[in-house]
Coordinates of C-alpha atoms in Angstrom, one line a residue:
M157 CA 190.7 86.0 116.0
V158 CA 188.7 85.2 112.9
K159 CA 186.8 88.3 111.5
V160 CA 183.3 87.7 110.2
F161 CA 181.8 89.8 107.5
Q162 CA 178.1 89.7 106.6
I163 CA 177.9 90.3 102.9
G164 CA 174.3 89.7 102.1
F165 CA 172.0 92.6 101.4
N166 CA 170.2 94.3 104.3
R167 CA 166.7 93.1 105.3
C168 CA 168.1 89.5 105.3
G169 CA 168.4 88.7 109.0
A170 CA 171.7 90.5 109.8
K171 CA 170.5 91.4 113.3
Y172 CA 169.8 87.7 114.0
I173 CA 173.4 86.9 113.1
D174 CA 174.6 89.7 115.3
T175 CA 172.6 88.4 118.2
L176 CA 173.9 84.9 117.7
F177 CA 177.4 86.0 118.1
E178 CA 176.7 88.4 120.9
L179 CA 174.9 85.7 122.9
N180 CA 178.1 83.6 122.6
G181 CA 180.5 86.3 123.8
Y182 CA 181.6 87.8 120.5
R183 CA 181.1 91.5 119.8
S184 CA 179.3 92.5 116.7
I185 CA 179.0 96.0 115.1
N186 CA 176.0 96.6 112.8
W187 CA 175.9 99.6 110.4
A188 CA 177.3 102.2 112.9
G189 CA 175.3 105.0 111.3
G190 CA 176.8 104.2 107.9
Q191 CA 180.4 104.5 109.1
L192 CA 181.4 101.0 108.3
A193 CA 180.6 101.5 104.6
E194 CA 182.1 105.0 104.6
D195 CA 185.4 103.6 106.0
I196 CA 185.6 100.8 103.4
F197 CA 185.2 103.2 100.5
Y198 CA 187.6 105.8 102.0
S199 CA 190.2 103.0 102.7
R200 CA 190.0 101.6 99.2
I201 CA 190.8 105.0 97.7
C202 CA 193.6 105.6 100.2
G203 CA 195.0 102.1 100.0
E204 CA 194.6 101.6 103.7
K205 CA 193.3 98.6 105.7
P206 CA 189.5 98.9 106.0
L207 CA 187.7 99.0 109.4
S208 CA 190.9 99.1 111.3
R209 CA 189.5 101.5 113.9
W210 CA 187.1 98.7 115.0
A211 CA 189.2 95.6 114.3
D212 CA 190.6 95.2 117.8
D213 CA 187.2 95.4 119.5
F214 CA 184.7 93.5 117.2
T215 CA 184.6 90.1 115.6
V216 CA 181.5 90.5 113.4
F217 CA 180.8 93.3 110.9
S218 CA 177.4 93.6 109.4
N219 CA 175.1 95.8 107.4
M220 CA 178.0 97.6 105.8
E221 CA 176.1 100.1 103.7
S222 CA 175.3 103.8 103.7
I223 CA 172.3 104.9 101.7
H224 CA 170.7 107.4 104.1
N225 CA 172.1 110.6 102.5
A226 CA 171.1 111.6 99.0
S227 CA 174.1 113.9 98.9
M228 CA 176.6 111.0 99.2
P229 CA 177.1 108.2 96.7
R230 CA 175.4 104.9 97.4
M231 CA 178.0 103.1 99.5
E232 CA 177.4 99.3 99.6
G233 CA 180.6 98.3 101.4
F234 CA 179.6 94.7 101.7
K235 CA 180.0 94.3 97.9
H236 CA 183.8 94.9 98.3
Y237 CA 184.3 91.4 99.8
E238 CA 187.5 90.9 97.7
F239 CA 189.1 94.0 99.4
L240 CA 188.0 92.7 102.8
D241 CA 189.2 89.2 102.1
S242 CA 192.7 90.5 101.0
S243 CA 192.9 92.8 104.1
Y244 CA 192.0 90.2 106.7
E245 CA 193.7 86.8 106.5
N246 CA 191.6 83.8 107.5
S247 CA 188.4 85.9 107.5
L248 CA 184.9 84.4 107.2
F249 CA 182.1 85.7 105.0
V250 CA 178.4 85.2 105.5
L251 CA 176.1 85.5 102.5
N252 CA 172.6 85.7 104.0
T253 CA 169.7 85.4 101.6
R254 CA 165.9 85.0 101.6
N255 CA 163.0 84.8 99.2
V256 CA 163.8 87.6 96.7
D257 CA 160.2 88.9 96.4
D258 CA 159.9 89.1 100.2
W259 CA 163.3 90.9 100.4
I260 CA 162.1 93.5 97.8
Y261 CA 158.9 94.1 99.6
S262 CA 160.8 94.4 102.9
R263 CA 163.0 97.0 101.4
Y264 CA 160.1 99.1 100.2
N265 CA 158.7 99.1 103.7
Y266 CA 162.0 99.9 105.5
R267 CA 161.9 103.2 107.4
N268 CA 158.3 103.8 106.2
G269 CA 159.4 104.1 102.6
E270 CA 162.3 106.5 103.1
Y271 CA 164.8 103.9 102.2
A272 CA 163.2 103.2 98.8
S273 CA 162.8 106.9 98.2
L274 CA 166.5 107.5 98.7
H275 CA 167.4 104.6 96.3
A276 CA 165.0 106.1 93.7
F277 CA 166.7 109.5 94.1
H278 CA 170.2 108.1 93.8
L279 CA 169.3 106.1 90.7
K280 CA 167.1 108.8 89.2
V281 CA 164.1 106.4 88.8
G282 CA 160.6 105.9 90.1
L283 CA 159.7 103.8 93.0
N284 CA 158.1 101.1 90.8
D285 CA 161.4 100.8 88.8
L286 CA 163.2 99.7 92.0
N287 CA 161.6 96.2 91.9
E288 CA 163.5 95.2 88.7
I289 CA 166.6 97.1 89.6
W290 CA 166.9 95.5 93.0
R291 CA 166.2 92.0 91.6
K292 CA 169.0 92.3 89.1
E293 CA 171.4 93.7 91.7
W294 CA 170.5 90.7 93.9
E295 CA 171.1 88.2 91.2
C296 CA 174.4 89.8 90.2
H297 CA 175.7 90.0 93.8
V298 CA 174.9 86.5 94.7
R299 CA 176.4 85.1 91.5
C300 CA 179.6 87.1 91.9
C301 CA 180.0 86.1 95.6
R302 CA 179.7 82.4 94.7
E303 CA 182.1 82.7 91.8
Y304 CA 184.8 84.5 93.9
F305 CA 184.5 82.3 97.0
S306 CA 184.3 79.0 95.0
G307 CA 186.9 76.6 96.4
R308 CA 188.2 79.1 99.0
G309 CA 186.3 77.5 101.9
N310 CA 185.5 80.7 103.8
L311 CA 182.0 81.5 102.7
I312 CA 178.8 80.4 104.6
E313 CA 175.5 80.8 102.8
I314 CA 172.4 81.2 105.1
D315 CA 168.9 81.1 103.7
I316 CA 167.0 82.7 106.6
D317 CA 163.7 81.3 105.3
R318 CA 164.9 77.7 105.7
F319 CA 167.6 77.7 108.4
E320 CA 166.7 76.2 111.7
H321 CA 168.6 76.7 115.0
D322 CA 170.8 73.6 114.4
D323 CA 171.7 74.8 110.9
Y324 CA 173.4 77.9 112.3
V325 CA 175.4 75.9 114.8
R326 CA 176.5 73.4 112.2
S327 CA 177.4 76.1 109.6
F328 CA 179.7 77.9 112.0
S329 CA 181.0 74.9 113.9
R330 CA 184.4 74.9 112.0
W331 CA 185.2 78.3 113.5
F332 CA 182.9 78.8 116.5
D333 CA 181.3 76.6 119.2
F334 CA 177.9 78.2 119.7
Q335 CA 176.2 77.1 122.9
K336 CA 173.3 79.6 122.8
I337 CA 170.9 80.4 120.0
P338 CA 168.6 83.4 119.7
P339 CA 164.8 82.8 119.7
S340 CA 162.9 82.6 116.5
P341 CA 161.1 85.7 115.2
S342 CA 157.9 86.5 117.2
D343 CA 154.4 86.0 115.8
K344 CA 154.2 89.8 115.5
V345 CA 157.3 90.0 113.3
L346 CA 156.0 87.2 111.1
L347 CA 152.7 89.0 110.7
N348 CA 154.4 92.2 109.7
R349 CA 156.4 90.3 107.1
R350 CA 153.2 88.9 105.6
N351 CA 151.9 92.4 105.3
Y352 CA 154.9 93.7 103.5
R353 CA 153.5 93.1 100.0
T354 CA 150.4 95.1 100.8
Y355 CA 152.3 98.0 102.3
A356 CA 154.8 98.1 99.4
K357 CA 152.0 98.2 96.8
K358 CA 150.4 101.0 98.7
L359 CA 153.7 102.9 98.8
I360 CA 154.2 102.5 95.0
S361 CA 150.7 103.5 94.1
S362 CA 151.0 106.7 96.2
E363 CA 154.2 107.9 94.5
V364 CA 154.2 111.6 93.7
I365 CA 155.2 112.1 90.1
V366 CA 156.6 115.6 89.7
G367 CA 157.5 117.2 86.4
L368 CA 157.0 121.0 86.0
R369 CA 156.8 122.4 82.6
K370 CA 160.3 123.6 81.5
E371 CA 159.5 127.3 81.7
N372 CA 157.8 127.0 85.1
A373 CA 160.7 125.0 86.4
R374 CA 163.1 127.7 85.3
V375 CA 161.1 130.4 87.0
A376 CA 160.9 128.4 90.2
A377 CA 164.6 127.7 90.2
K378 CA 165.4 131.4 89.7
I379 CA 163.2 132.4 92.6
I380 CA 165.1 130.0 94.9
S381 CA 168.6 130.8 93.6
D382 CA 168.0 134.6 93.7
H383 CA 167.0 134.3 97.3
C384 CA 169.9 132.0 98.2
C385 CA 172.4 134.4 96.7
A386 CA 170.7 137.6 97.8
S387 CA 173.1 138.4 100.7
K388 CA 176.1 139.4 98.5
D389 CA 177.6 142.6 99.9
A390 CA 181.0 143.6 98.6
G391 CA 181.1 146.5 101.0
Q392 CA 181.4 144.5 104.2
P393 CA 184.7 144.6 106.1
K394 CA 187.2 142.0 105.0
E395 CA 187.1 139.9 108.1
I396 CA 185.6 136.5 108.9
S397 CA 182.8 136.4 111.4
A398 CA 180.8 133.3 110.8
W399 CA 183.0 130.3 110.8
S400 CA 182.2 127.4 113.2
N401 CA 184.2 124.2 114.1
L402 CA 182.5 122.5 111.2
V403 CA 183.8 124.8 108.5
V404 CA 185.6 123.3 105.5
T405 CA 187.8 125.4 103.2
G406 CA 189.6 124.3 100.1
N407 CA 189.8 124.0 96.3
T408 CA 187.9 121.6 94.1
A409 CA 190.8 121.2 91.7
S410 CA 193.3 120.0 94.4
G411 CA 190.7 118.1 96.4
I412 CA 192.5 119.3 99.5
F413 CA 190.2 120.7 102.3
C414 CA 191.1 122.0 105.7
D415 CA 189.4 123.0 108.9
R416 CA 189.3 126.6 110.2
L417 CA 192.7 126.2 111.7
G418 CA 194.3 125.1 108.5
N419 CA 194.5 121.4 109.4
R420 CA 193.9 119.0 106.5
L421 CA 190.7 117.1 106.8
P422 CA 190.3 113.4 105.9
I423 CA 188.4 114.0 102.7
I424 CA 189.4 112.3 99.5
R425 CA 188.1 112.2 95.9
D426 CA 187.6 109.2 93.7
E427 CA 188.2 108.9 90.0
A428 CA 184.6 109.8 89.2
G429 CA 185.0 113.1 91.1
Y430 CA 182.9 112.2 94.2
F431 CA 184.2 112.8 97.8
Y432 CA 184.5 110.4 100.6
F433 CA 185.7 111.0 104.2
R434 CA 186.5 109.7 107.6
R435 CA 184.3 111.4 110.3
W436 CA 186.3 114.0 112.1
H437 CA 183.0 115.6 113.4
D438 CA 179.6 114.0 114.1
K439 CA 178.2 116.3 111.4
A440 CA 181.1 115.8 108.9
M441 CA 178.7 114.4 106.3
R442 CA 177.2 117.8 105.9
P443 CA 180.1 119.7 104.2
V444 CA 181.1 116.6 102.3
G445 CA 177.6 116.3 101.1
V446 CA 177.8 119.8 99.7
L447 CA 181.0 118.9 97.8
N448 CA 179.2 115.9 96.3
D449 CA 176.1 118.0 95.4
I450 CA 178.5 120.3 93.5
A451 CA 180.3 117.3 91.9
A452 CA 177.0 115.7 90.8
L453 CA 176.2 118.8 88.7
K454 CA 179.2 118.0 86.4
L455 CA 179.9 121.6 85.7
P456 CA 183.3 122.1 84.0
W457 CA 183.9 125.5 85.5
A458 CA 183.2 124.2 89.0
R459 CA 186.2 121.8 88.9
D460 CA 188.5 124.6 90.1
M461 CA 186.8 126.7 92.8
E462 CA 187.8 128.0 96.2
L463 CA 185.1 127.1 98.7
V464 CA 184.2 127.9 102.2
I465 CA 181.4 125.6 103.6
D466 CA 179.9 125.9 107.0
M467 CA 177.0 123.6 107.6
Q468 CA 176.8 124.1 111.4
D469 CA 173.4 124.9 112.9
A470 CA 172.3 128.5 113.7
R471 CA 174.8 130.6 111.7
L472 CA 174.2 133.9 113.4
A473 CA 176.7 136.2 111.5
G474 CA 177.8 136.8 108.0
S475 CA 181.2 136.7 106.3
S476 CA 183.5 138.9 104.4
P477 CA 183.2 139.4 100.6
A478 CA 186.8 138.0 100.4
Q479 CA 185.6 134.7 101.7
P480 CA 181.8 134.2 101.2
V481 CA 180.4 131.1 102.9
I482 CA 178.0 128.4 101.9
S483 CA 175.6 127.6 104.7
Y484 CA 172.1 126.1 105.1
C485 CA 170.7 128.9 107.2
R486 CA 171.3 132.6 107.9
R487 CA 169.7 135.4 109.8
A488 CA 167.9 138.0 107.7
G489 CA 170.5 140.5 106.5
A490 CA 173.6 138.4 107.2
P491 CA 176.1 139.3 104.5
N492 CA 177.8 137.0 102.0
V493 CA 176.1 133.8 103.2
F494 CA 175.0 131.7 100.2
L495 CA 172.2 129.3 101.2
W496 CA 172.3 125.6 100.3
P497 CA 170.1 122.6 101.2
L498 CA 171.3 120.8 104.3
P499 CA 172.6 117.4 103.1
E500 CA 170.7 114.5 104.5
Y501 CA 168.0 116.7 106.1
H502 CA 166.9 118.5 102.9
S503 CA 167.5 115.6 100.6
I504 CA 164.7 114.5 98.3
G505 CA 163.7 111.2 99.6
S506 CA 164.5 111.9 103.3
R507 CA 161.6 111.5 105.7
N508 CA 162.7 114.8 107.3
F509 CA 162.1 116.5 104.0
L510 CA 160.1 115.1 101.2
T511 CA 159.7 111.4 100.1
Y512 CA 158.3 110.1 96.9
S513 CA 155.1 108.8 98.6
A514 CA 152.2 111.2 99.0
G515 CA 151.5 109.6 102.3
D516 CA 148.7 111.6 103.8
D517 CA 145.4 110.2 102.8
V518 CA 143.4 111.8 105.6
A519 CA 141.3 114.7 104.5
F520 CA 141.5 117.9 106.5
K521 CA 137.9 117.7 107.6
D522 CA 138.5 114.2 109.0
K523 CA 141.5 115.0 111.1
E524 CA 141.5 115.5 114.9
D525 CA 140.8 119.1 115.8
R526 CA 143.9 119.7 117.8
L527 CA 147.4 121.3 117.5
V528 CA 150.3 118.8 117.7
W529 CA 154.0 119.1 118.2
R530 CA 156.9 116.8 119.1
G531 CA 160.6 117.8 119.1
N532 CA 163.9 117.9 120.9
L533 CA 164.7 120.2 123.7
S534 CA 166.9 122.4 121.6
G535 CA 167.7 126.1 121.1
H536 CA 168.7 128.8 123.5
C537 CA 167.5 129.8 127.0
S538 CA 167.6 133.5 126.3
N539 CA 165.4 136.2 124.8
V540 CA 165.7 135.0 121.2
E541 CA 162.8 137.1 120.2
A542 CA 165.0 140.1 120.7
G543 CA 167.9 138.5 118.9
I544 CA 169.8 137.3 122.0
F545 CA 171.2 133.7 121.4
E546 CA 172.8 132.5 124.7
N547 CA 172.7 129.5 127.0
Q548 CA 172.3 126.6 124.6
T549 CA 169.9 124.0 126.0
Y550 CA 172.3 121.1 125.7
L551 CA 174.8 122.9 127.8
I552 CA 172.1 123.7 130.4
S553 CA 171.0 120.1 130.4
K554 CA 174.6 118.9 130.9
Q555 CA 175.0 121.3 133.8
I556 CA 171.7 120.1 135.4
V557 CA 172.8 116.5 135.3
E558 CA 176.3 117.3 136.6
D559 CA 174.9 119.3 139.5
R560 CA 172.4 116.7 140.3
H561 CA 175.1 114.0 140.5
S562 CA 177.1 116.3 142.8
G563 CA 174.1 116.5 145.2
K564 CA 173.4 120.2 144.4
D565 CA 170.0 121.7 144.3
V566 CA 168.9 122.1 140.6
S567 CA 165.4 123.5 141.0
H568 CA 166.5 127.0 139.9
Y569 CA 167.2 125.6 136.4
A570 CA 163.5 125.3 135.7
D571 CA 163.3 129.1 135.5
I572 CA 166.3 129.1 133.1
L573 CA 164.6 126.5 130.9
R574 CA 161.4 128.7 130.8
K575 CA 163.4 131.1 128.6
N576 CA 163.6 128.4 125.9
V577 CA 160.7 128.7 123.5
R578 CA 160.1 125.0 123.1
F579 CA 160.2 124.2 126.8
R580 CA 157.9 127.1 127.6
V581 CA 155.3 126.3 124.9
V582 CA 155.2 122.6 125.9
E583 CA 155.0 123.3 129.6
D584 CA 152.3 125.9 129.2
G585 CA 150.3 123.7 126.8
F586 CA 150.6 120.5 128.9
G587 CA 147.1 119.2 129.8
E588 CA 145.3 121.6 127.5
P589 CA 142.7 119.7 125.5
D590 CA 143.4 121.7 122.4
Y591 CA 147.1 120.8 122.3
D592 CA 149.2 117.6 122.1
F593 CA 152.7 118.9 122.9
R594 CA 155.6 116.8 124.2
L595 CA 159.4 117.0 124.1
T596 CA 161.5 114.1 122.6
P597 CA 164.8 114.9 124.2
S598 CA 168.2 113.4 123.9
P599 CA 169.3 111.0 126.8
K600 CA 171.0 113.9 128.5
G601 CA 168.0 116.1 128.1
R602 CA 165.7 113.4 129.4
E603 CA 167.9 113.0 132.5
A604 CA 167.9 116.8 133.0
L605 CA 164.1 117.0 132.7
T606 CA 163.6 114.1 135.1
A607 CA 165.9 115.8 137.6
L608 CA 163.6 118.8 137.5
A609 CA 160.5 116.6 137.9
K610 CA 159.4 117.5 134.3
E611 CA 159.3 113.9 133.0
H612 CA 155.6 114.3 132.3
L613 CA 156.6 116.6 129.4
I614 CA 158.5 113.7 127.7
S615 CA 157.3 111.5 124.9
G616 CA 158.8 108.9 122.6
H617 CA 159.4 109.7 118.9
K618 CA 156.4 109.5 116.6
G619 CA 156.1 108.5 113.0
A620 CA 154.6 110.5 110.2
E621 CA 151.2 108.8 110.5
F622 CA 150.8 110.2 114.0
F623 CA 151.1 113.8 112.9
R624 CA 148.7 113.4 110.0
R625 CA 145.9 112.6 112.5
Y626 CA 145.8 116.3 113.4
K627 CA 144.4 119.3 111.6
Y628 CA 147.1 121.6 112.9
I629 CA 150.8 121.1 113.2
L630 CA 153.1 123.5 115.1
S631 CA 156.5 124.4 113.8
M632 CA 158.7 126.3 116.1
R633 CA 162.4 127.2 116.3
G634 CA 165.1 125.0 117.8
F635 CA 168.7 126.3 117.3
D636 CA 167.4 127.8 114.1
T637 CA 164.1 127.3 112.2
G638 CA 161.8 124.4 113.0
S639 CA 163.1 121.2 111.3
N640 CA 159.6 119.7 110.9
F641 CA 158.3 122.5 108.7
I642 CA 158.6 121.0 105.2
S643 CA 157.4 117.5 106.2
A644 CA 154.4 119.2 108.0
A645 CA 153.7 121.4 105.0
N646 CA 153.5 118.4 102.7
T647 CA 150.4 117.0 104.5
N648 CA 146.7 117.8 104.3
S649 CA 147.1 119.5 107.7
V650 CA 147.8 123.2 108.1
V651 CA 151.1 124.5 109.7
L652 CA 151.2 127.1 112.4
K653 CA 154.8 128.4 112.0
E654 CA 156.8 130.7 114.3
E655 CA 158.2 133.7 112.5
D656 CA 161.7 133.2 113.8
G657 CA 163.9 135.4 111.5
W658 CA 165.8 132.5 109.9
E659 CA 166.2 132.1 106.2
L660 CA 166.7 128.7 104.4
F661 CA 166.9 127.9 100.7
Y662 CA 163.2 127.1 100.5
T663 CA 162.0 130.3 102.3
P664 CA 160.8 132.2 99.2
L665 CA 158.3 129.5 98.3
F666 CA 156.4 129.8 101.6
K667 CA 154.6 133.0 102.6
P668 CA 152.6 133.7 105.7
W669 CA 148.8 133.4 105.3
I670 CA 149.3 131.8 101.9
H671 CA 151.3 128.7 102.8
Y672 CA 151.2 128.7 106.6
I673 CA 149.6 130.5 109.5
P674 CA 152.2 132.7 111.1
L675 CA 152.9 132.9 114.8
R676 CA 154.7 135.8 116.5
A677 CA 158.3 135.2 117.6
G678 CA 158.2 133.2 120.8
C679 CA 154.8 131.6 119.8
T680 CA 152.9 133.9 122.2
D681 CA 149.8 133.9 120.1
I682 CA 149.2 130.2 119.6
R683 CA 145.7 130.3 121.2
E684 CA 144.6 133.3 119.0
K685 CA 145.8 131.7 115.8
L686 CA 144.3 128.4 116.6
E687 CA 140.9 130.0 117.1
W688 CA 141.3 131.8 113.8
A689 CA 142.1 128.5 112.1
R690 CA 139.0 126.8 113.6
S691 CA 136.8 129.7 112.3
N692 CA 138.3 129.5 108.8
A693 CA 138.3 125.9 107.8
L694 CA 138.0 126.6 104.0
K695 CA 140.9 129.0 104.2
C696 CA 143.0 126.5 106.1
E697 CA 142.4 123.9 103.4
E698 CA 143.5 126.5 100.8
I699 CA 146.6 127.2 102.7
S700 CA 147.4 123.5 103.0
R701 CA 146.9 123.1 99.2
N702 CA 149.3 126.0 98.5
A703 CA 151.9 124.5 100.8
R704 CA 151.7 121.1 99.1
A705 CA 152.1 122.8 95.7
S706 CA 155.3 124.5 96.9
C707 CA 156.5 121.1 98.2
E708 CA 156.0 119.7 94.7
I709 CA 158.4 122.3 93.4
L710 CA 161.0 121.2 95.9
M711 CA 160.5 117.6 94.8
D712 CA 161.3 118.4 91.2
R713 CA 164.8 117.1 90.4
G714 CA 165.2 119.5 87.4
V715 CA 164.3 122.5 89.6
R716 CA 166.8 121.4 92.2
A717 CA 169.6 120.8 89.7
Q718 CA 169.0 124.2 88.2
F719 CA 169.0 126.3 91.3
L720 CA 172.0 124.5 92.7
E721 CA 173.9 125.3 89.5
D722 CA 172.8 128.9 89.7
I723 CA 174.1 129.1 93.3
V724 CA 177.4 127.6 92.4
R725 CA 177.9 130.0 89.5
S726 CA 176.9 133.1 91.6
Y727 CA 179.1 132.0 94.5
G728 CA 182.1 131.4 92.2
E729 CA 181.7 134.7 90.3
F730 CA 181.4 136.7 93.6
A731 CA 184.3 134.9 95.3
R732 CA 186.6 135.5 92.3
A733 CA 185.6 139.1 92.1

């Protein structure tokens, strides 16, 4: 079977091509969470055949890039068409194009500006600079494709602005007999495309330009790094107590890394010193992201370091002084856990963290006077307020679904879920005019809640604009601290944050009553704190300004590079000692 590789840039109608093949009985795989591009890069370094794990099941491969993690290199796998061509005999390549200006504006708008923000972070440029950079990359890629495939007979060029239905059938007729054609884009899609230019210009004009004075940047970096390295305790017993199934151990000089059982992991380094991988775990990008964060610092003395990295959620215990661990969270007092930003989630440019666009243009006084929250059904069904972390929600949800399918009564699980902070807060607040709380669970969680007749507590995911409508945003624990805290703090709203006992790298920049309104563990005082906020509007605006100022510090690339260097140095010195 002929393999088809889409090698145009994203935002050029790849999904239409996928649908065309799917309608005619050919399977297509698009993006796969970035795994297609990751596999191409890993295979090139290893000298292996790319995409082999999917080759037996799919005909079409599209959107082969991975840009969504600032801790990983930009991986544009579609640009390695020569490698794909030599690996798959008689393969077909599709160079899909469109009006270049429209393509650029579409990219700016993709994922509400996050995509552009991540490109800007990777390239160390401003949002406005991307226009010319992308234009040059486009011209170079199209030219090189045409030069390479000239005379080969296995390249199809598709201009999505000009192609009609018959053009698709005709272009592929040598290889495929298409009987069905997808419908043209809807009027709504076409209207959105016409608005791309306006949206893009708004995004660029709202760019946050951060550049602290050198002395202020150094002070800020030291505050963060001192906190991240504060758990050093050489007196702890020489035993390991905090390693999860996501732990990575190894040496930066050899480039060999293993799991906690000593099995070598599929991690490989290229000539430039950056690391690539094949996913052995659904969160494998986290530890590899840390390796690339360290590699990007270009520190000579970091080229030969023993490392223990554990980026699993909810690290409850510490580690021995003989093997200190790098993690993104720790409990207060946990020994020898060095904090690090969680790759992808705490990356500058990520919508979960901080993007380059200011975004919130709604003044505090003009926002809706309610407290809002959306989030997954995550965490533990136990007395976490007392430090008891048992009965993880995803396991409870799984058991509910299994019991329901077996015909068992599941009503008693409602009382178990009541022990989960998120579930309890949402259920108690449902229907209250002052609150807008809903759960956005996984498919398994949704099925479990439906089995308990709790589907009224479920909502779809909401974008940033939704939350900015409200004066007050709730941040409460999941498995560890609330993942929405930083994105909420970087708005004109004020955050009501649960004091959950977790420490992250940014913790010292945010203090209760200065940067957020604190809630007791378990969020049992929401009503009381909301009433205080409503009676102290000017203080709330001050708290919100302070929080945004701390977010600006976290946006500063120089500050980030400095505190990461300090953490690496402190970790290395302590580990060697």
